[in-house]
Coordinates of C-alpha atoms in Angstrom, one line a residue:
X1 CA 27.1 19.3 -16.8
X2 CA 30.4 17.2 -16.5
X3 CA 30.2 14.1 -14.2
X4 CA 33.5 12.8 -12.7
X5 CA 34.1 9.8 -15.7
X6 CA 31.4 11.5 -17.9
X7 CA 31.5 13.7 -20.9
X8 CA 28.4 15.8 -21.2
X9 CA 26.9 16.1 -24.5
X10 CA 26.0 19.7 -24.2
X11 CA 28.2 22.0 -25.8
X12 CA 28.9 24.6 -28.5
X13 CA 31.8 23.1 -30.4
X14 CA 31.4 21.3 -33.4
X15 CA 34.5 19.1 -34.1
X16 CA 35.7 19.1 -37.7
X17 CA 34.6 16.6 -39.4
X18 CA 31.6 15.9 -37.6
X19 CA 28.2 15.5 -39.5
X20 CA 25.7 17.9 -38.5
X21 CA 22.1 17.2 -38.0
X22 CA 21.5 18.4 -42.1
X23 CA 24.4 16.5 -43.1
X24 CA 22.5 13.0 -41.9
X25 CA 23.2 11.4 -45.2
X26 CA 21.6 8.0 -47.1
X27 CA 24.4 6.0 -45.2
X28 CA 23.8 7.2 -41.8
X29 CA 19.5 5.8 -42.3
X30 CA 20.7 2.6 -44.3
X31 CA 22.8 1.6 -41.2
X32 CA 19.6 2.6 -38.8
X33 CA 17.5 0.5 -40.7
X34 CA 19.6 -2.3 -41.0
X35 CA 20.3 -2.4 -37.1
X36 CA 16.7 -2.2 -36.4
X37 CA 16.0 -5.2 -39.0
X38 CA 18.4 -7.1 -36.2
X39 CA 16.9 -5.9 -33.1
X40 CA 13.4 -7.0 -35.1
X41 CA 14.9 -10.5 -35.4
X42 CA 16.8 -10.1 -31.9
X43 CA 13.5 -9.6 -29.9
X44 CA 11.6 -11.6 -32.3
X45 CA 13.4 -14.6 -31.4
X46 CA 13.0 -13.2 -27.5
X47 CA 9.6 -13.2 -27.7
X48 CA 8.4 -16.6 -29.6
X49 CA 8.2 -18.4 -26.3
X50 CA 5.7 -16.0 -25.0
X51 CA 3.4 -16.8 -28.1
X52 CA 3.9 -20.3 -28.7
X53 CA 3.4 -21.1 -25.1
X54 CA 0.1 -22.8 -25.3
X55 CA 1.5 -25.3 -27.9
X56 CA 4.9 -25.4 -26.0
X57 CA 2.8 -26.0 -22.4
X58 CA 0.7 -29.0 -24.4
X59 CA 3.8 -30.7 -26.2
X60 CA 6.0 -30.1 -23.2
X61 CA 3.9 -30.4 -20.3
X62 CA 5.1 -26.9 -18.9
X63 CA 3.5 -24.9 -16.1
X64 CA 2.8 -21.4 -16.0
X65 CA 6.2 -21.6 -13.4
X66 CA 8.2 -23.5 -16.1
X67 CA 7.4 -21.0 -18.7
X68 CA 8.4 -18.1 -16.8
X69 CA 11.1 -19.1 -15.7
X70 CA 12.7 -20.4 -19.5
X71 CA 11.6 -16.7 -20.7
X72 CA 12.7 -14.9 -17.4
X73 CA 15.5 -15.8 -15.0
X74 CA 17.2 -18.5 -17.0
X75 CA 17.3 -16.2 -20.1
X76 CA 18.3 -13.4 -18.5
X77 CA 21.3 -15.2 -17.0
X78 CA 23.2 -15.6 -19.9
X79 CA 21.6 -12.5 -21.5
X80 CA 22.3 -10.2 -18.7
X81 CA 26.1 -11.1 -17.4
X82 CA 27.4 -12.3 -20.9
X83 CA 26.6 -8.9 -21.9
X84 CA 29.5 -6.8 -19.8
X85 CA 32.5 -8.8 -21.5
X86 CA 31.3 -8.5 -25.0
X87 CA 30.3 -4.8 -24.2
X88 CA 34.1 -4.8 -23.0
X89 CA 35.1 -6.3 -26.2
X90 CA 33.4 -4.3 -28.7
X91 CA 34.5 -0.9 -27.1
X92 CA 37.8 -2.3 -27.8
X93 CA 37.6 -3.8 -30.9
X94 CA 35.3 -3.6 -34.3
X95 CA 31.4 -3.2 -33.0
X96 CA 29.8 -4.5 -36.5
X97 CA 31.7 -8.0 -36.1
X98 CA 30.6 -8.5 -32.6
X99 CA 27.2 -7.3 -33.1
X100 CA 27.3 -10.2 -36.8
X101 CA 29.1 -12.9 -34.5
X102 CA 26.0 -12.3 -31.5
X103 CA 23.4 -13.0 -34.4
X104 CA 24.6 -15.8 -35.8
X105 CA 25.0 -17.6 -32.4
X106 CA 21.4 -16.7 -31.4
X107 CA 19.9 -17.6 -34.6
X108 CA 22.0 -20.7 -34.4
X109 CA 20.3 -21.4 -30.9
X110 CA 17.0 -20.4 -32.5
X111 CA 16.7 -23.3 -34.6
X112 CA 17.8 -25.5 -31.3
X113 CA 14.7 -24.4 -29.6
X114 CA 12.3 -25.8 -32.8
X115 CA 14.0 -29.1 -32.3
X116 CA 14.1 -29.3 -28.1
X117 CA 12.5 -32.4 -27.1
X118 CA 12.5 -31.7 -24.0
X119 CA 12.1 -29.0 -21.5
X120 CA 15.7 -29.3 -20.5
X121 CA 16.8 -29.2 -23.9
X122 CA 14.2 -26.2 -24.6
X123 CA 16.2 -24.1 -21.2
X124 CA 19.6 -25.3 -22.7
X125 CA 18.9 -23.9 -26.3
X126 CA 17.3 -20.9 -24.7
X127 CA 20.2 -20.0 -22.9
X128 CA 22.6 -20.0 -26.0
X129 CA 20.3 -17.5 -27.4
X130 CA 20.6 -15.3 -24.5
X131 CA 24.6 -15.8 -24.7
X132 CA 23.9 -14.3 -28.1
X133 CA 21.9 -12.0 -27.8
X134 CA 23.9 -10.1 -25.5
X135 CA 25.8 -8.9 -27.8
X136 CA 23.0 -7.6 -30.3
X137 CA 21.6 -4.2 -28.7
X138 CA 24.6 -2.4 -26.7
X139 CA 26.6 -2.4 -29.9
X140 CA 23.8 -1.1 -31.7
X141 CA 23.3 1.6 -29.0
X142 CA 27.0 2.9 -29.7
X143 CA 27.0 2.6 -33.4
X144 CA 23.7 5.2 -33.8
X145 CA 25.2 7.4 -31.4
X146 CA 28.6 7.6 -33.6
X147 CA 26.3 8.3 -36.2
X148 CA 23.3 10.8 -35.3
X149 CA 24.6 13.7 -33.4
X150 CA 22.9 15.1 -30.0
X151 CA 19.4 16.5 -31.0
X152 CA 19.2 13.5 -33.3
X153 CA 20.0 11.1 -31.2
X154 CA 16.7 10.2 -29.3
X155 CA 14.6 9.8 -32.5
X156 CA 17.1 7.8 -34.1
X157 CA 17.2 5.4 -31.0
X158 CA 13.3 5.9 -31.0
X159 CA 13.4 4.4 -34.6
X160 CA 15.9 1.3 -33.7
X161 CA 13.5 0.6 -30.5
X162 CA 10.7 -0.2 -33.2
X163 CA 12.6 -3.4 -33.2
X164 CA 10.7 -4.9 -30.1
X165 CA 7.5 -3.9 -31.5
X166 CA 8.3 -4.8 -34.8
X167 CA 9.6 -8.4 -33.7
X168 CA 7.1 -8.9 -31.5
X169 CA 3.8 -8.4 -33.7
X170 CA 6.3 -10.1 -36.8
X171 CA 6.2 -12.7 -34.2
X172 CA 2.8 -12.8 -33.3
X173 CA 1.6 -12.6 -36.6
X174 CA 4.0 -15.4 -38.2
X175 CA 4.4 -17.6 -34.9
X176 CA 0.8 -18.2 -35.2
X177 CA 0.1 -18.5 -38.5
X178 CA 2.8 -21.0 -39.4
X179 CA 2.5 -22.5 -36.1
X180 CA -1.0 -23.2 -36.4
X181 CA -0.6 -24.8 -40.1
X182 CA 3.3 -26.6 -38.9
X183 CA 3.2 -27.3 -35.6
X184 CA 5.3 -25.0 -32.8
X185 CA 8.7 -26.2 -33.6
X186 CA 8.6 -24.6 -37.7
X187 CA 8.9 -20.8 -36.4
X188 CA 12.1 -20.9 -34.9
X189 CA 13.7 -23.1 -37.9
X190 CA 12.4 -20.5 -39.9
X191 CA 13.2 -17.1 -38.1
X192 CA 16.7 -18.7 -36.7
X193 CA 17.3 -19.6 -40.0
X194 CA 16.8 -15.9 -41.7
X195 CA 18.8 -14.8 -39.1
X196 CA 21.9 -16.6 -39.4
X197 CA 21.4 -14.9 -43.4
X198 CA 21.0 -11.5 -41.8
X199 CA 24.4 -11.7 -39.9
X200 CA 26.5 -12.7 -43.3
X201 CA 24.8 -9.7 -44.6
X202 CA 25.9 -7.3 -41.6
X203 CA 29.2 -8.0 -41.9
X204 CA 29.7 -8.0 -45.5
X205 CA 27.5 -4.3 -45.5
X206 CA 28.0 -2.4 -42.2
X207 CA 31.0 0.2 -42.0
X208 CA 32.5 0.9 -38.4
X209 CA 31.7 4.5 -37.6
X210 CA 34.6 6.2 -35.6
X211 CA 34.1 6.7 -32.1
X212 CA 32.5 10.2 -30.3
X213 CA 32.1 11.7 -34.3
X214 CA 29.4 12.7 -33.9
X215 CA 29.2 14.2 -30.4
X216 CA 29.4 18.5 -30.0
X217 CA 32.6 18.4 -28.1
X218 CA 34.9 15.7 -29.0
X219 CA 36.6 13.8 -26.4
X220 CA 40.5 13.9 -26.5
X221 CA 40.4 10.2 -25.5
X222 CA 37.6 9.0 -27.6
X223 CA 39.8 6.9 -29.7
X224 CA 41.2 5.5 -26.7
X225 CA 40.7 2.2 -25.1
X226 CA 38.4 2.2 -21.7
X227 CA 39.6 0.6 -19.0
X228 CA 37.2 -2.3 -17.9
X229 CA 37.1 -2.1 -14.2
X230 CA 37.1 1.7 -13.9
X231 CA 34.3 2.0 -16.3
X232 CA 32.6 -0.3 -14.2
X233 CA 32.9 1.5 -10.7
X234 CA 31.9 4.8 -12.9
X235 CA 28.6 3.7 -14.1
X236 CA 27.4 1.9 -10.6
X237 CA 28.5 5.2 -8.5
X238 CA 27.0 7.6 -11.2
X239 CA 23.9 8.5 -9.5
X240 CA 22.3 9.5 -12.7
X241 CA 23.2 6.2 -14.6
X242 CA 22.6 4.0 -11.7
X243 CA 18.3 5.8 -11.5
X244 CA 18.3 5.6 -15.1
X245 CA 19.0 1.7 -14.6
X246 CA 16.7 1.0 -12.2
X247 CA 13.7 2.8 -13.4
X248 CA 13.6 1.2 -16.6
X249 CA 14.4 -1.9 -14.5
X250 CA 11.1 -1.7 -12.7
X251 CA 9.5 -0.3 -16.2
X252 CA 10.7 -3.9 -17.6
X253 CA 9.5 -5.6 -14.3
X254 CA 5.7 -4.6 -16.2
X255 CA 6.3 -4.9 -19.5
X256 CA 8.5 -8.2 -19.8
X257 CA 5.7 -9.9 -17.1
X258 CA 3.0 -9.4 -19.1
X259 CA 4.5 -10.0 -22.4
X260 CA 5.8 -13.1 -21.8
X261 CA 1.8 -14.2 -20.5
X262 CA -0.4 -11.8 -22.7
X263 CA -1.3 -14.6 -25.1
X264 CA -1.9 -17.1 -23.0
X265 CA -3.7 -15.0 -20.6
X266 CA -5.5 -13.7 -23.7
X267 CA -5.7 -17.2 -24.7
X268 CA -7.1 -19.1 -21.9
X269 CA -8.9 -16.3 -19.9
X270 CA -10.2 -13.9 -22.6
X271 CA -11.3 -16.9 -25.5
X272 CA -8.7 -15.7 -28.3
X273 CA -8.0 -18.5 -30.6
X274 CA -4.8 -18.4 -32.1
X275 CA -5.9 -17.4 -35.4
X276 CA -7.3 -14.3 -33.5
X277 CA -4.1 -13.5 -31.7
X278 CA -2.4 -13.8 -35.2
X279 CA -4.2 -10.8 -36.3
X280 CA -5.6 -8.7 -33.6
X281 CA -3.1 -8.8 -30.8
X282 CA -0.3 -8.5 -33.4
X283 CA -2.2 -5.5 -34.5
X284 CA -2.2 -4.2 -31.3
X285 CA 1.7 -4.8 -31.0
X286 CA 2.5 -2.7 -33.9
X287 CA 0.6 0.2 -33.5
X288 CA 0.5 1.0 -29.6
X289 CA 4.2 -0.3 -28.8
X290 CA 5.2 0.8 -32.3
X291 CA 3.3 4.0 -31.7
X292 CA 4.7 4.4 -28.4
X293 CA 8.6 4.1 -29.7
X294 CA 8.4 6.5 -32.8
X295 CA 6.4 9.2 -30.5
X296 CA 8.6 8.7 -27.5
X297 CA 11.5 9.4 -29.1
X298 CA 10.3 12.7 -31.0
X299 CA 8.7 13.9 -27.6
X300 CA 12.0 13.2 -25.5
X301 CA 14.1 14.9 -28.3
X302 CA 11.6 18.5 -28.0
X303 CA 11.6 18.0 -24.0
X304 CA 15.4 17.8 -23.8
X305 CA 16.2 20.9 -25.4
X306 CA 15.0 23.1 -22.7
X307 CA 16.2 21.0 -20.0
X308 CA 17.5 17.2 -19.6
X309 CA 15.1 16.6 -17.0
X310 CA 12.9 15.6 -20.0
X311 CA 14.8 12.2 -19.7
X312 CA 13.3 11.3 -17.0
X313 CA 10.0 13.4 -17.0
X314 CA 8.7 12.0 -19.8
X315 CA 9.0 8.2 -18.9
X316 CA 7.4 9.0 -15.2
X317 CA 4.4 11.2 -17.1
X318 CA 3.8 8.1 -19.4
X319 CA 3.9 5.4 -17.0
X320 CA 1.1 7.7 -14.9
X321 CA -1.2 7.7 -18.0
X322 CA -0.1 3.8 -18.9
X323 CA -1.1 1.9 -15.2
X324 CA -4.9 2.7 -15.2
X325 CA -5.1 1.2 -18.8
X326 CA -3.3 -1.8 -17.3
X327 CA -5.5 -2.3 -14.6
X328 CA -8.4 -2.3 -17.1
X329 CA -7.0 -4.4 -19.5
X330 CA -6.6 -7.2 -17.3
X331 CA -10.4 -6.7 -15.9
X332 CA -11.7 -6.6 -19.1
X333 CA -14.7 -8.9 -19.4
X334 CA -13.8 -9.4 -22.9
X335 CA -11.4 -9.6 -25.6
X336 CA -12.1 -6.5 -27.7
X337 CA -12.4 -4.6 -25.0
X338 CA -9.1 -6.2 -23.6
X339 CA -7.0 -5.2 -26.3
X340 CA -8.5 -1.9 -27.1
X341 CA -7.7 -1.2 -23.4
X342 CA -4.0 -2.7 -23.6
X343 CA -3.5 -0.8 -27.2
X344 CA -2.9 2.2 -24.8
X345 CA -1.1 0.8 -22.5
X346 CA 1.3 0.0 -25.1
X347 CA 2.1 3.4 -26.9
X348 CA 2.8 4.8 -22.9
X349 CA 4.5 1.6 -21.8
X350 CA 7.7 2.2 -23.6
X351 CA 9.0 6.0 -23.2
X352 CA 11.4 5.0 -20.6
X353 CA 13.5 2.9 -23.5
X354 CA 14.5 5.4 -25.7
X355 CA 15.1 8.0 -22.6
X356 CA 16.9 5.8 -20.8
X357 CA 19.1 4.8 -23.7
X358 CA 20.1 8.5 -24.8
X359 CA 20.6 9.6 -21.5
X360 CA 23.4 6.7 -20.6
X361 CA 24.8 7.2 -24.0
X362 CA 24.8 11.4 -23.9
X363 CA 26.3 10.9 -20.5
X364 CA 29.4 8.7 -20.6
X365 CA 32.7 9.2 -23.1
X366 CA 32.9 7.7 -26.0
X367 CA 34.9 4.9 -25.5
X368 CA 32.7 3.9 -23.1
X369 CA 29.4 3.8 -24.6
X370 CA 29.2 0.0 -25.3
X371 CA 29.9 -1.2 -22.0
X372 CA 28.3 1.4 -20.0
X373 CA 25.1 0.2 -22.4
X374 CA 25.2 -3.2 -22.1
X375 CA 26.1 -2.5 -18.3
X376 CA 22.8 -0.5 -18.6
X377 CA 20.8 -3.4 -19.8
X378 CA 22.7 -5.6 -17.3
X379 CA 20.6 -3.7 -14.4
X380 CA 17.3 -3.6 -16.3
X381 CA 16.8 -6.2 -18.2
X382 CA 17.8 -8.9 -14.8
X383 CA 15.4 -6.7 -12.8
X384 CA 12.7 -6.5 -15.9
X385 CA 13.5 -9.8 -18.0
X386 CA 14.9 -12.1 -16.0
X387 CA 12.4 -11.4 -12.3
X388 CA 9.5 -10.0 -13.9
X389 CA 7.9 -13.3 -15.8
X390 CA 9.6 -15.6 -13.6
X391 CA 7.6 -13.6 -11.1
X392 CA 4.2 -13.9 -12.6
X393 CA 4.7 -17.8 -13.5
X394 CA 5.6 -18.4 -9.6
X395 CA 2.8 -16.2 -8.6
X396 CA 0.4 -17.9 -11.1
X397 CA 1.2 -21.6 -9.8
X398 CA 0.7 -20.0 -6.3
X399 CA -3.0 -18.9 -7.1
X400 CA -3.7 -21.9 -8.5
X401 CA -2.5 -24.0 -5.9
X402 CA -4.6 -21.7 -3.3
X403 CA -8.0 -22.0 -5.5
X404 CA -8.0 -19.2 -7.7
X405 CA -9.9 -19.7 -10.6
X406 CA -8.6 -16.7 -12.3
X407 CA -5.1 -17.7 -11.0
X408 CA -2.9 -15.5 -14.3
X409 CA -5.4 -12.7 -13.7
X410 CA -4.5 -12.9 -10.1
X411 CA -0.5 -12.8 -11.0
X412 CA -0.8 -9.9 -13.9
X413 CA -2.2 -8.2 -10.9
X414 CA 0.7 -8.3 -8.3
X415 CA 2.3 -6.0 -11.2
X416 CA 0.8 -2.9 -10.6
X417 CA 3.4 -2.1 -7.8
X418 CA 5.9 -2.2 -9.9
X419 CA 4.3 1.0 -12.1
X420 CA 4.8 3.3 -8.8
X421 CA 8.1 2.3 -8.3
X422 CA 9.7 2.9 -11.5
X423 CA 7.4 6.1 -11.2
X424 CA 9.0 7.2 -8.2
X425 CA 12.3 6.6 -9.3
X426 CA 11.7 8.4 -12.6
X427 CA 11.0 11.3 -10.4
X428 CA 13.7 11.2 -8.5
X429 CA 16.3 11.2 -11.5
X430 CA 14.2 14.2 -12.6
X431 CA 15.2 15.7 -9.8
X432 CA 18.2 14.9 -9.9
X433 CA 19.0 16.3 -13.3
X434 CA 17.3 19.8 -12.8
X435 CA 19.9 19.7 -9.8
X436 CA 23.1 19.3 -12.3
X437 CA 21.2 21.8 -14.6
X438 CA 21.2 24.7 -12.3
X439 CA 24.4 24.2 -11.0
X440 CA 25.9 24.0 -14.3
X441 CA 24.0 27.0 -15.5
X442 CA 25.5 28.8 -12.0
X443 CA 29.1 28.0 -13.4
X444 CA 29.0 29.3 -16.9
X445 CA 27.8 32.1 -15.2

């Protein structure tokens, strides 16, 4: 299938030059790994508000409101918009020094947040991160696919989105620990610290891979420069770009709304000390989300090579078996049960990512693949990051203030919409796709 402004990744033609699946060399996994040791410190940073925020709230004097909204909407303001110029910028320019400069500015920030005195000064330093951070993953997205060809391209992407689990029980784990013995502040000295390290490192180590290499049918333009403002109109009139979007927009909705509250819901409704949440829940964070990516990836790989309905299949299948877990995590009388309950939810929480991700970059040309993926997370992540925990915070300080006792459990609730939705629309790009399938099976014909 060949969308007007798309080049399909389906074809028979390998060009010269181009490294077959075999040919994956030591290279090719070094630069994987290292890109995923950035998204670990990327979403690490991300996520340190959500697990310090019992010692944030008590320093600070934050409400649940507050808290969502540093870790939701006024993150994902910065995150989300800064994101389409530098996505404009590194599909015209080198990828690996945007993708070095973005890490050192939100590491930079990173250390900012340890020393905010203030919650003002806390939402200021927060935003820089976002600024940075927006350039970290869409890069990333196009450098693996000008390295792994189609067929590879899923698992590879399936091993880079380990970085949010990784970071996220690294952060668990270390957040609590050396909070509990420091005080809140020494984690992001620390982390932002090792990261402004980490971004010397990728530019001094990191080779730019040429663009559309590795794809079966080489585009005759690939080495050209996209235009900004037809790329744009492409992406947000391509049907299947614009469902891929917004189902892991409502996907994110779930999964950023409860991370940025599962320890202190955890915390305050289910008796887990910190030192527990150090161990258990970070536990729980590697294996199910950790799981979850590594699986996901393999499973959307096998599915797609009988039809590319699998990208969208699989997510919608996945978020079936994840909601009834969800509902009885956050019913769960205790914590044990609580996070043997969420452990699941985890592993079938996060199929959507690596779909979504090699279906946007498998569908657009070459020279399009950073900005169409940082227009990607533009959609998701201000549906998902910047509405979803803003979302419970508000809906927590709403309980509250109408007598709830339970008044988080009563926001983590109000979720469970949002798992139909992205269901739905999962289902709908399905459709969508076994649509373009036929008819392009009825041409070659």
């Amino acid at each position: 299938m060949v969308a007007t402004g798309t080049v399909s990744s389906i074809g028979s033609t390998v060009p010269a030059g181009a490294p077959s699946a075999a040919a994956i060399g030591g290279r090719a996994w070094f630069m994987l790994v290292t890109l995923t040791f950035v998204y670990v410190l990327n979403f690490l940073d991300r996520q340190l508000i959500g697990i310090l925020a019992k010692p944030i709230q008590d320093a600070l004097h934050v409400s649940d409101g507050q808290l969502g909204l540093i870790g939701g909407l006024y993150f994902a303001m910065f995150y989300c918009f800064i994101a389409i110029p530098i996505g404009w910028l590194a599909d015209r320019t080198n990828r690996v020094t945007v993708l070095s400069l973005a890490c050192a500015i939100w590491s930079g920030a990173t250390v900012a947040c340890g020393m905010a005195a203030s919650y003002p000064q806390l939402v200021a330093a927060r935003m820089v991160v976002g600024f940075g951070e927006a350039g970290g993953v869409p890069p990333s997205y196009a450098i693996i696919t000008d390295t792994f060809p189609p067929g590879k391209r899923a698992a590879a992407l399936g091993v880079y989105n380990l970085g949010p689990a990784m970071g996220a029980a690294i952060g668990v784990a270390f957040g609590a620990a050396i909070a509990e013995r420091f005080g809140w502040r020494m984690p992001f000295v620390i982390i932002g610290i090792i990261g402004i390290v980490t971004a010397i490192l990728v530019r001094l180590v990191l080779r730019e891979p040429e663009r559309g290499a590795t794809d079966l049918v080489r585009a005759s333009d690939a080495s050209e420069k996209a235009a900004f403002w037809p790329t744009l109109r492409m992406f947000f009139t391509h049907p299947v770009l614009m469902l891929a979007a917004l189902g892991s927009g409502a996907t994110q909705f779930v999964t950023y709304g409860l991370g940025n509250f599962a320890v202190l819901f955890l915390m305050r409704d289910k008796g887990m000390t910190l030192a527990d949440v150090g161990i258990w829940y970070a536990l729980v964070l590697a294996l199910g989300m950790g799981g979850g990516m590594v699986v996901s990836g393999r499973v959307i790989d096998r599915m797609t090579r009988s039809s590319r309905a699998g990208y969208a299949i699989a997510p919608a299948a996945s978020l079936a078996v994840a909601m009834p877990f969800y509902l009885g995590f956050i019913w769960a009388p205790s914590w044990p049960l609580a996070l043997m309950l969420l452990a699941v939810v985890m592993v079938f929480n996060y199929f959507y990512l690596s779909a979504s991700v090699a279906l946007v970059q498998d569908e657009v040309k070459p020279n399009q693949r950073v900005l169409s993926g940082a227009l990607l997370l533009l959609v998701m992540n201000f549906i998902g990051l910047g509405l979803g925990p803003t979302w419970v915070g508000q809906a927590s300080d709403w309980f509250k203030a109408h007598g709830h006792v339970r008044y988080l459990q009563s926001a983590l609730y109000t979720l469970t919409p949002f798992y139909v939705v992205a269901i739905l629309l999962f289902l709908w790009l399905a459709r969508i796709l076994r649509r373009e399938s036929r008819t392009a099976a009825g041409i070659s014909a």
